[in-house]
CSV table of C-alpha atoms in Angstrom, one decimal:
chain,number,residue,atom,x,y,z
A,1203,MET,CA,-17.7,-25.8,31.9
A,1204,THR,CA,-18.2,-24.0,35.2
A,1205,GLU,CA,-15.9,-23.6,38.0
A,1206,LYS,CA,-18.5,-25.4,40.2
A,1207,ASP,CA,-18.5,-28.6,37.8
A,1208,LYS,CA,-14.7,-28.8,38.0
A,1209,GLU,CA,-15.2,-29.3,41.4
A,1210,VAL,CA,-14.1,-32.8,42.6
A,1211,LYS,CA,-13.2,-34.0,45.9
A,1212,GLU,CA,-10.9,-36.5,46.4
A,1213,GLY,CA,-13.6,-38.3,48.3
A,1214,ASP,CA,-15.9,-38.6,45.5
A,1215,VAL,CA,-13.5,-40.7,43.5
A,1216,PHE,CA,-13.3,-44.2,43.9
A,1217,PRO,CA,-11.2,-45.8,41.2
A,1218,PHE,CA,-12.2,-49.4,40.4
A,1219,LEU,CA,-10.5,-50.1,37.8
A,1220,GLU,CA,-6.9,-48.6,37.7
A,1221,GLY,CA,-5.1,-47.4,34.6
A,1222,GLU,CA,-2.1,-45.2,33.9
A,1223,ARG,CA,-3.5,-42.0,32.6
A,1224,ILE,CA,-7.2,-42.5,33.9
A,1225,ASP,CA,-9.0,-44.8,36.3
A,1226,LEU,CA,-12.4,-46.4,35.8
A,1227,VAL,CA,-14.7,-45.3,39.0
A,1228,PRO,CA,-18.3,-45.7,39.8
A,1229,GLN,CA,-20.6,-43.3,38.7
A,1230,ASN,CA,-21.3,-40.5,41.1
A,1231,SER,CA,-24.7,-39.0,41.5
A,1232,LYS,CA,-22.6,-35.8,42.6
A,1233,TRP,CA,-22.0,-35.8,38.8
A,1234,ILE,CA,-25.3,-35.7,37.3
A,1235,PRO,CA,-25.0,-32.2,35.7
A,1236,LEU,CA,-22.0,-33.1,34.4
A,1237,PHE,CA,-23.4,-36.4,32.8
A,1238,ALA,CA,-26.1,-34.5,31.5
A,1239,LYS,CA,-23.7,-31.7,30.1
A,1240,TRP,CA,-21.9,-34.6,28.1
A,1241,GLN,CA,-25.0,-36.7,27.1
A,1242,ASN,CA,-26.5,-33.1,25.3
A,1243,ASN,CA,-23.3,-31.7,24.1
A,1244,GLU,CA,-24.0,-31.4,20.1
A,1245,ARG,CA,-19.9,-33.0,19.4
A,1246,VAL,CA,-20.7,-35.6,22.0
A,1247,ARG,CA,-24.1,-37.0,21.2
A,1248,HIS,CA,-23.0,-36.8,17.3
A,1249,TYR,CA,-20.7,-39.5,17.6
A,1250,ALA,CA,-22.6,-41.4,20.4
A,1251,ARG,CA,-25.7,-40.7,18.6
A,1252,PHE,CA,-27.7,-39.6,21.7
A,1253,SER,CA,-30.3,-37.8,19.2
A,1254,MET,CA,-33.2,-37.5,22.3
A,1255,PRO,CA,-32.3,-34.7,25.0
A,1256,THR,CA,-31.2,-36.3,28.1
A,1257,THR,CA,-32.9,-34.5,31.2
A,1258,ALA,CA,-30.8,-34.9,35.0
A,1259,GLU,CA,-34.0,-36.7,35.8
A,1260,ASP,CA,-33.2,-39.3,33.2
A,1261,ILE,CA,-29.8,-39.7,34.6
A,1262,LYS,CA,-31.4,-39.6,38.2
A,1263,LYS,CA,-32.8,-43.1,37.3
A,1264,TRP,CA,-29.4,-44.7,36.8
A,1265,PHE,CA,-29.1,-44.4,40.5
A,1266,GLU,CA,-32.5,-45.9,42.0
A,1267,PRO,CA,-31.5,-49.1,44.0
A,1268,ARG,CA,-32.9,-51.9,42.1
A,1269,SER,CA,-35.1,-54.9,43.6
A,1270,GLU,CA,-33.2,-58.4,44.2
A,1271,GLY,CA,-32.2,-60.4,41.5
A,1272,GLY,CA,-29.4,-61.2,39.1
A,1273,PRO,CA,-27.4,-58.5,37.5
A,1274,ARG,CA,-28.3,-55.9,35.7
A,1275,GLU,CA,-27.7,-55.7,31.8
A,1276,GLY,CA,-25.2,-53.1,32.0
A,1277,VAL,CA,-22.3,-52.0,33.9
A,1278,PHE,CA,-21.2,-48.4,33.8
A,1279,PHE,CA,-18.0,-46.4,35.0
A,1280,THR,CA,-17.0,-42.6,34.8
A,1281,ILE,CA,-13.7,-42.3,33.4
A,1282,TYR,CA,-11.4,-40.0,35.9
A,1283,HIS,CA,-8.7,-38.3,34.7
A,1284,LYS,CA,-6.1,-38.6,37.4
A,1285,GLY,CA,-3.4,-36.1,36.5
A,1286,ASP,CA,-6.2,-33.6,36.0
A,1287,LYS,CA,-8.4,-35.0,38.9
A,1288,ARG,CA,-11.6,-34.7,36.8
A,1289,PRO,CA,-14.1,-36.8,35.4
A,1290,ILE,CA,-13.9,-36.7,31.7
A,1291,GLY,CA,-16.3,-39.5,29.9
A,1292,SER,CA,-18.4,-42.5,30.5
A,1293,MET,CA,-17.6,-46.1,29.4
A,1294,GLY,CA,-19.5,-49.2,30.1
A,1295,LEU,CA,-20.7,-53.0,28.7
A,1296,PHE,CA,-24.6,-52.8,28.0
A,1297,ARG,CA,-27.1,-55.2,26.4
A,1298,ILE,CA,-25.2,-57.7,28.6
A,1299,ASN,CA,-26.6,-61.3,27.7
A,1300,TRP,CA,-25.6,-63.4,30.9
A,1301,ILE,CA,-26.6,-66.9,29.1
A,1302,TYR,CA,-24.7,-66.3,25.6
A,1303,ARG,CA,-21.9,-64.5,27.6
A,1304,ASN,CA,-21.8,-61.4,25.5
A,1305,ALA,CA,-22.0,-57.7,25.7
A,1306,TRP,CA,-21.5,-54.3,24.0
A,1307,ILE,CA,-19.1,-51.8,24.7
A,1308,MET,CA,-19.5,-47.9,24.5
A,1309,GLY,CA,-17.9,-45.0,25.4
A,1310,ILE,CA,-17.8,-41.1,25.5
A,1311,ILE,CA,-15.3,-38.7,26.2
A,1312,GLY,CA,-17.6,-36.0,27.2
A,1313,GLU,CA,-15.0,-33.3,27.0
A,1314,PRO,CA,-13.9,-32.7,23.8
A,1315,GLU,CA,-10.4,-31.2,24.8
A,1316,TYR,CA,-9.5,-34.7,25.8
A,1317,TRP,CA,-10.1,-36.5,22.2
A,1318,GLY,CA,-7.4,-37.8,20.2
A,1319,LYS,CA,-5.1,-38.7,23.0
A,1320,GLY,CA,-5.8,-42.7,22.9
A,1321,ILE,CA,-7.8,-42.1,26.3
A,1322,ILE,CA,-10.9,-44.4,25.3
A,1323,GLY,CA,-8.3,-46.7,24.3
A,1324,GLU,CA,-6.6,-47.1,27.6
A,1325,ALA,CA,-10.1,-47.0,29.0
A,1326,ALA,CA,-11.6,-49.6,26.8
A,1327,LYS,CA,-8.4,-52.0,27.6
A,1328,LEU,CA,-9.5,-51.7,31.4
A,1329,LEU,CA,-13.3,-52.6,30.5
A,1330,ILE,CA,-12.4,-55.3,28.2
A,1331,ASN,CA,-10.2,-57.0,30.4
A,1332,TYR,CA,-13.0,-56.6,33.5
A,1333,GLY,CA,-15.4,-57.9,31.2
A,1334,PHE,CA,-13.6,-61.1,30.4
A,1335,THR,CA,-11.4,-61.5,33.7
A,1336,GLU,CA,-14.3,-60.8,36.0
A,1337,LEU,CA,-17.7,-60.8,34.4
A,1338,ASN,CA,-16.4,-63.9,32.6
A,1339,LEU,CA,-18.0,-63.2,29.2
A,1340,HIS,CA,-17.1,-64.7,26.4
A,1341,LYS,CA,-17.5,-62.2,23.6
A,1342,ILE,CA,-17.5,-58.1,23.4
A,1343,TYR,CA,-19.4,-56.3,20.8
A,1344,ALA,CA,-18.7,-52.9,19.2
A,1345,GLY,CA,-20.9,-51.0,16.4
A,1346,VAL,CA,-19.6,-48.0,14.8
A,1347,PHE,CA,-21.1,-46.2,12.1
A,1348,ASN,CA,-18.9,-45.5,8.9
A,1349,PRO,CA,-17.7,-42.2,9.0
A,1350,ASN,CA,-16.8,-42.4,12.6
A,1351,LYS,CA,-13.2,-43.0,11.7
A,1352,ARG,CA,-11.7,-42.7,15.2
A,1353,SER,CA,-13.7,-45.1,16.6
A,1354,LEU,CA,-13.2,-47.7,13.8
A,1355,ARG,CA,-9.8,-47.0,14.2
A,1356,ALA,CA,-9.9,-47.6,18.2
A,1357,ALA,CA,-11.9,-50.9,17.7
A,1358,GLU,CA,-9.3,-52.1,15.1
A,1359,LYS,CA,-6.1,-51.2,17.6
A,1360,LEU,CA,-8.0,-53.2,20.3
A,1361,GLY,CA,-8.4,-56.2,18.3
A,1362,PHE,CA,-11.8,-56.1,17.2
A,1363,LYS,CA,-12.5,-57.9,14.0
A,1364,GLN,CA,-15.3,-56.6,11.7
A,1365,GLU,CA,-18.0,-59.3,11.3
A,1366,SER,CA,-21.0,-57.6,9.6
A,1367,LEU,CA,-21.8,-54.3,7.9
A,1368,LEU,CA,-25.5,-53.2,8.4
A,1369,LYS,CA,-26.4,-51.4,5.4
A,1370,GLU,CA,-28.0,-47.6,6.1
A,1371,ASP,CA,-28.3,-48.7,9.5
A,1372,MET,CA,-28.0,-45.1,10.8
A,1373,TYR,CA,-29.2,-41.5,10.4
A,1374,VAL,CA,-26.7,-39.1,10.7
A,1375,ASP,CA,-26.5,-35.5,9.6
A,1376,GLY,CA,-29.4,-36.2,7.2
A,1377,VAL,CA,-28.3,-39.1,5.6
A,1378,TYR,CA,-28.3,-42.8,5.9
A,1379,VAL,CA,-25.2,-44.7,6.9
A,1380,ASP,CA,-23.7,-48.2,7.4
A,1381,THR,CA,-23.1,-49.6,10.6
A,1382,TYR,CA,-19.8,-51.9,11.3
A,1383,GLN,CA,-20.3,-54.6,14.0
A,1384,PHE,CA,-17.1,-55.5,15.8
A,1385,GLY,CA,-16.3,-58.9,17.7
A,1386,LEU,CA,-13.8,-59.5,20.3
A,1387,PHE,CA,-13.5,-63.0,21.7
A,1388,LYS,CA,-11.8,-63.8,25.1
A,1389,ARG,CA,-9.6,-66.3,23.8
A,1390,ASP,CA,-8.1,-63.8,21.3
A,1391,TRP,CA,-7.8,-61.1,23.8
A,1392,MET,CA,-6.2,-63.2,26.6
A,1393,GLU,CA,-3.7,-64.4,23.7
A,1394,GLN,CA,-3.1,-60.9,22.5
A,1395,ASN,CA,-2.5,-59.5,26.3
A,1396,LYS,CA,-0.7,-62.5,27.8
G,1201,MET,CA,-55.9,-74.2,31.7
G,1202,GLU,CA,-54.0,-76.1,29.3
G,1203,PRO,CA,-50.3,-77.3,30.7
G,1204,THR,CA,-47.6,-75.6,28.7
G,1205,PRO,CA,-44.6,-77.8,29.0
G,1206,PHE,CA,-41.3,-75.9,29.4
G,1207,ILE,CA,-39.1,-78.9,29.7
G,1208,GLN,CA,-40.3,-82.2,27.9
G,1209,GLY,CA,-39.5,-85.6,29.8
G,1210,GLU,CA,-41.2,-88.8,29.5
G,1211,LYS,CA,-43.1,-89.3,32.9
G,1212,ILE,CA,-42.8,-86.1,33.7
G,1213,ASP,CA,-42.6,-82.4,32.3
G,1214,LEU,CA,-41.1,-79.2,33.5
G,1215,LEU,CA,-44.0,-76.5,33.5
G,1216,PRO,CA,-43.7,-72.8,34.5
G,1217,LEU,CA,-45.2,-72.1,37.6
G,1218,ASN,CA,-48.6,-71.4,37.6
G,1219,ILE,CA,-50.5,-69.2,40.1
G,1220,SER,CA,-53.9,-70.9,40.3
G,1221,ASN,CA,-51.8,-73.7,41.4
G,1222,VAL,CA,-50.2,-71.7,44.5
G,1223,GLU,CA,-52.6,-73.6,47.3
G,1224,ILE,CA,-51.0,-76.9,46.2
G,1225,TYR,CA,-47.5,-75.4,45.8
G,1226,VAL,CA,-48.1,-73.8,49.8
G,1227,LYS,CA,-49.4,-77.2,50.7
G,1228,TRP,CA,-46.7,-79.1,49.9
G,1229,VAL,CA,-44.4,-76.7,51.7
G,1230,ASN,CA,-45.8,-76.8,54.6
G,1231,ARG,CA,-46.6,-80.6,54.4
G,1232,PRO,CA,-44.4,-82.1,57.4
G,1233,LYS,CA,-42.7,-84.7,55.4
G,1234,ILE,CA,-41.4,-82.6,53.0
G,1235,ARG,CA,-40.8,-79.6,55.1
G,1236,LYS,CA,-38.4,-82.1,57.1
G,1237,PHE,CA,-35.7,-82.1,54.5
G,1238,GLY,CA,-36.9,-78.9,53.0
G,1239,ARG,CA,-35.9,-77.0,56.0
G,1240,SER,CA,-39.0,-75.2,56.1
G,1241,VAL,CA,-39.4,-74.3,59.6
G,1242,ILE,CA,-41.5,-71.7,59.5
G,1243,PRO,CA,-45.1,-71.9,57.9
G,1244,LYS,CA,-45.7,-70.5,55.0
G,1245,THR,CA,-48.8,-68.5,53.3
G,1246,VAL,CA,-50.4,-68.4,50.3
G,1247,GLU,CA,-49.6,-64.6,49.9
G,1248,GLN,CA,-45.9,-65.3,50.2
G,1249,TRP,CA,-45.8,-67.8,47.5
G,1250,LYS,CA,-48.0,-65.4,45.3
G,1251,LYS,CA,-45.5,-62.7,45.7
G,1252,LEU,CA,-42.5,-65.4,44.9
G,1253,ILE,CA,-44.2,-66.3,41.5
G,1254,HIS,CA,-45.0,-62.4,40.7
G,1255,ALA,CA,-41.6,-61.1,41.3
G,1256,GLU,CA,-40.8,-58.5,38.7
G,1257,GLU,CA,-37.1,-58.1,38.6
G,1258,LYS,CA,-34.8,-55.6,36.2
G,1259,GLY,CA,-32.3,-57.8,34.4
G,1260,ILE,CA,-32.0,-61.1,34.5
G,1261,LYS,CA,-33.3,-63.4,37.3
G,1262,ASP,CA,-31.4,-65.2,40.0
G,1263,SER,CA,-33.6,-68.0,39.8
G,1264,VAL,CA,-36.0,-70.3,37.8
G,1265,SER,CA,-38.6,-72.2,39.4
G,1266,LEU,CA,-40.4,-75.0,37.6
G,1267,GLU,CA,-43.4,-77.0,38.8
G,1268,ILE,CA,-42.8,-80.9,37.9
G,1269,TRP,CA,-46.1,-81.9,36.2
G,1270,HIS,CA,-47.0,-85.9,36.1
G,1271,LYS,CA,-47.9,-86.5,32.2
G,1272,SER,CA,-50.0,-89.5,32.6
G,1273,ASP,CA,-51.8,-88.6,36.0
G,1274,GLN,CA,-52.1,-84.8,34.4
G,1275,LYS,CA,-51.4,-83.0,37.8
G,1276,PRO,CA,-48.5,-81.3,39.6
G,1277,ILE,CA,-46.7,-83.0,41.8
G,1278,GLY,CA,-43.5,-81.1,42.7
G,1279,GLU,CA,-41.5,-78.1,42.1
G,1280,LEU,CA,-37.7,-77.5,41.4
G,1281,GLY,CA,-35.6,-75.1,40.3
G,1282,LEU,CA,-32.3,-73.3,40.0
G,1283,PHE,CA,-31.4,-70.6,43.0
G,1284,ASN,CA,-29.2,-68.3,43.8
G,1285,ILE,CA,-27.8,-68.2,40.2
G,1286,ASN,CA,-24.2,-66.6,39.7
G,1287,TRP,CA,-24.1,-65.4,36.5
G,1288,PHE,CA,-20.6,-64.1,36.9
G,1289,ASP,CA,-19.0,-67.6,38.5
G,1290,LYS,CA,-21.9,-69.4,36.3
G,1291,LYS,CA,-23.0,-71.4,39.0
G,1292,ALA,CA,-26.3,-72.4,40.8
G,1293,TYR,CA,-28.0,-74.4,43.4
G,1294,ILE,CA,-30.8,-77.1,42.6
G,1295,GLY,CA,-33.5,-77.4,44.9
G,1296,LEU,CA,-36.1,-80.1,44.2
G,1297,SER,CA,-39.4,-81.5,45.9
G,1298,ILE,CA,-41.8,-84.2,45.2
G,1299,GLY,CA,-44.7,-82.7,47.2
G,1300,GLU,CA,-47.3,-85.4,46.4
G,1301,ILE,CA,-45.8,-88.4,48.9
G,1302,ASP,CA,-47.6,-91.1,46.4
G,1303,TYR,CA,-45.1,-90.2,43.8
G,1304,TRP,CA,-41.7,-90.9,45.9
G,1305,ASN,CA,-39.5,-93.9,44.9
G,1306,GLN,CA,-40.9,-94.0,41.2
G,1307,GLY,CA,-37.2,-92.5,39.9
G,1308,ILE,CA,-39.4,-89.4,39.2
G,1309,CYS,CA,-36.8,-87.3,41.3
G,1310,THR,CA,-34.0,-88.7,39.0
G,1311,GLU,CA,-35.6,-87.6,35.9
G,1312,ALA,CA,-36.5,-84.3,37.1
G,1313,LEU,CA,-33.1,-83.8,38.2
G,1314,LYS,CA,-31.6,-85.2,34.8
G,1315,LEU,CA,-33.9,-82.4,33.1
G,1316,ILE,CA,-33.3,-79.4,35.0
G,1317,THR,CA,-29.3,-80.1,35.2
G,1318,ASN,CA,-29.2,-80.5,31.4
G,1319,TYR,CA,-31.2,-77.2,30.9
G,1320,ALA,CA,-28.4,-75.4,33.1
G,1321,PHE,CA,-25.6,-76.7,31.4
G,1322,ALA,CA,-27.0,-76.7,27.6
G,1323,GLU,CA,-29.2,-73.8,27.6
G,1324,LEU,CA,-28.4,-71.6,30.5
G,1325,ASN,CA,-24.6,-71.9,30.0
G,1326,LEU,CA,-23.6,-72.4,33.6
G,1327,ASN,CA,-20.4,-74.3,34.8
G,1328,LYS,CA,-21.3,-75.7,38.1
G,1329,LEU,CA,-24.5,-76.7,39.9
G,1330,TYR,CA,-24.4,-77.7,43.5
G,1331,SER,CA,-26.9,-79.2,46.2
G,1332,TYR,CA,-27.0,-79.1,49.5
G,1333,ILE,CA,-28.3,-82.3,51.2
G,1334,PHE,CA,-28.9,-83.2,54.8
G,1335,ALA,CA,-27.2,-86.7,55.7
G,1336,PRO,CA,-30.6,-88.2,56.8
G,1337,ASN,CA,-32.4,-87.6,53.4
G,1338,LYS,CA,-31.1,-90.8,51.9
G,1339,ALA,CA,-33.4,-90.9,48.8
G,1340,SER,CA,-32.2,-87.4,47.6
G,1341,CYS,CA,-28.3,-88.4,48.1
G,1342,ARG,CA,-29.3,-91.6,45.6
G,1343,CYS,CA,-31.1,-89.2,43.2
G,1344,VAL,CA,-28.4,-86.7,43.0
G,1345,GLU,CA,-25.9,-89.7,43.1
G,1346,LYS,CA,-27.5,-91.3,39.7
G,1347,ASN,CA,-27.1,-88.1,38.1
G,1348,GLY,CA,-23.4,-87.8,38.3
G,1349,PHE,CA,-23.4,-85.4,41.5
G,1350,ILE,CA,-20.0,-85.8,43.6
G,1351,ARG,CA,-20.3,-85.3,47.4
G,1352,GLU,CA,-17.6,-82.6,47.3
G,1353,ALA,CA,-17.7,-81.6,50.7
G,1354,ILE,CA,-19.4,-82.3,54.5
G,1355,LEU,CA,-20.6,-79.5,56.6
G,1356,LYS,CA,-20.5,-80.9,60.3
G,1357,LYS,CA,-23.7,-80.5,62.4
G,1358,ASP,CA,-24.9,-78.2,60.1
G,1359,VAL,CA,-28.8,-78.1,60.2
G,1360,PHE,CA,-31.0,-79.1,63.3
G,1361,ILE,CA,-33.7,-81.7,62.4
G,1362,ASP,CA,-36.1,-83.0,64.9
G,1363,GLY,CA,-34.3,-82.1,67.5
G,1364,LYS,CA,-30.6,-83.0,66.7
G,1365,TYR,CA,-27.5,-81.6,64.8
G,1366,GLU,CA,-27.3,-83.5,61.4
G,1367,ASP,CA,-24.4,-83.1,58.6
G,1368,THR,CA,-24.9,-81.6,55.3
G,1369,TYR,CA,-23.6,-82.9,52.5
G,1370,PHE,CA,-22.6,-80.8,49.8
G,1371,TYR,CA,-23.2,-82.3,46.3
G,1372,SER,CA,-21.5,-80.6,43.1
G,1373,ILE,CA,-21.4,-81.7,39.2
G,1374,PHE,CA,-19.2,-79.8,36.4
G,1375,LYS,CA,-21.1,-79.0,32.9
G,1376,GLU,CA,-17.6,-80.5,31.7
G,1377,ASP,CA,-18.5,-83.9,33.7
G,1378,TRP,CA,-22.2,-83.7,32.8
G,1379,MET,CA,-21.5,-83.5,29.0
G,1380,LYS,CA,-19.2,-86.5,29.2
G,1381,LEU,CA,-22.0,-88.8,31.1
G,1382,ASN,CA,-24.5,-87.4,29.0
G,1383,GLY,CA,-22.7,-87.3,25.6
């Protein structure tokens, strides 16, 4: 990371969902080079399965204003580390089905030095709560491929239950691997987090 | 073009809007008896209506419009839809008009409203539907009341119709109550 990337002005950060160590903040177009760096980072994309290169131009499209109509199929945030005052990852809900009231969750910590600290878990809690209490969703899905032990553990810790196993569903490091699909219902989440 | 029913009823079906019928829709919306209670105060053009039908949006739409098709007479007689769909609160408002005046007072409004209400609750998973009806529009009040809508509020002197201010009735119905009424 260059010094320039680290420059984050307070005025660029608008906490939307507030946590303890981190906040989830709206994506800022000033961070496009950073997003590109994360999405293309080999270690990050190994787990996130970003198998194609992402250009800054691709990311610019996220910020294009949309025409009128109902809400989008995805809501993404930047994970902002409060103590270190820097954006460290992305997290969001995608493939939102507004009729069935379900969505998929995904997140990355783009700065590997923050891995293994439970930050994704904290961010996921904020996001899941938002999904159930603000977006009024019924169920949230998570998909994790088999050797990704850290994400499997995180999903279980959050209360996700395994619903299916898709055999040889993804291709990682030259072999086909299975994918676990997890589900979490609003009623169970509310009960767990009363 | 063969009519393609999206929702089937008894006397009527609900069809997707058909671009080749746009002149008919525009005739309805400009017709004095229709626009009186539709509050279509500014004339509408064919171009505007075409744009509405063609609207391409990313993500889910915030409205659903359908044509009311008379089955035995084989022709479109009106329009209805769910508008301002709020996918977070799971609510929408219903708009409905029978553009062909010969078909008024035949229970078509009641049937059409029943079809769209069921679609909104049983298929789109909405929680609340509402409708704004102007006090002098007695026929529409009867139509929604027959379908179990409750007058939730009165907005005083809310609309200006034919030279004077009239109240607007805010009618609503909840999925729970609709399901009870319609098993």
